[in-house]
Coordinates of C-alpha atoms in Angstrom, one line a residue:
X467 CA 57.5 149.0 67.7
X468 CA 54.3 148.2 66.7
X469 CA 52.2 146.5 69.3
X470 CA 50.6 144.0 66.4
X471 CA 53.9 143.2 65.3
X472 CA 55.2 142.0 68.6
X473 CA 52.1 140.0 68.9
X474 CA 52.7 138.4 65.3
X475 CA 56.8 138.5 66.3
X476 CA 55.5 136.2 69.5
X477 CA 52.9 133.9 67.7
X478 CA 56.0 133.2 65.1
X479 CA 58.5 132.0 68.0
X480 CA 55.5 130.0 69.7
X481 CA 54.7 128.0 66.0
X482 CA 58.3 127.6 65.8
X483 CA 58.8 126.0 69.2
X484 CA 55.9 123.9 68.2
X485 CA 57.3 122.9 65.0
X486 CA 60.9 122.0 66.7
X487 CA 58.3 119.6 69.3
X488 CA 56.4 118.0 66.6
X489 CA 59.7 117.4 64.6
X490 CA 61.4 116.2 67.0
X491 CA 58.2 113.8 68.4
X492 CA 58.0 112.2 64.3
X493 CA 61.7 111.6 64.5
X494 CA 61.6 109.7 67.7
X495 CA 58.6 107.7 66.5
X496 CA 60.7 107.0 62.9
X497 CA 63.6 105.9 64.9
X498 CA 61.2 103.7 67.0
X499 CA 59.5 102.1 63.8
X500 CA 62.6 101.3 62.2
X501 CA 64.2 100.0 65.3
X502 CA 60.9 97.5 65.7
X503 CA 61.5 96.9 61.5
X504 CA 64.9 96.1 62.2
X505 CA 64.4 93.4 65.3
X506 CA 61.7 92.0 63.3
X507 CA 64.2 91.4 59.9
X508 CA 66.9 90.3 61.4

């Protein structure tokens, strides 16, 4: 195995994780926003 593709192979599963966090982070704020949305309406 090629040391620069374990390197890149690593990098991938790090922007991944990071990706999964900052989904996860918008989706919680969404919820939040429409919860706040929804108090105010009704």
């Amino acid at each position: 195995m090629n040391p620069v593709e374990y390197t890149l192979a690593r990098r991938d599963r790090i922007r991944r994780i990071l990706v999964d966090v900052m989904v996860g982070v918008v989706t919680n704020l969404l919820v939040t926003a429409l919860a706040v949305v929804a108090r105010l309406v009704f």
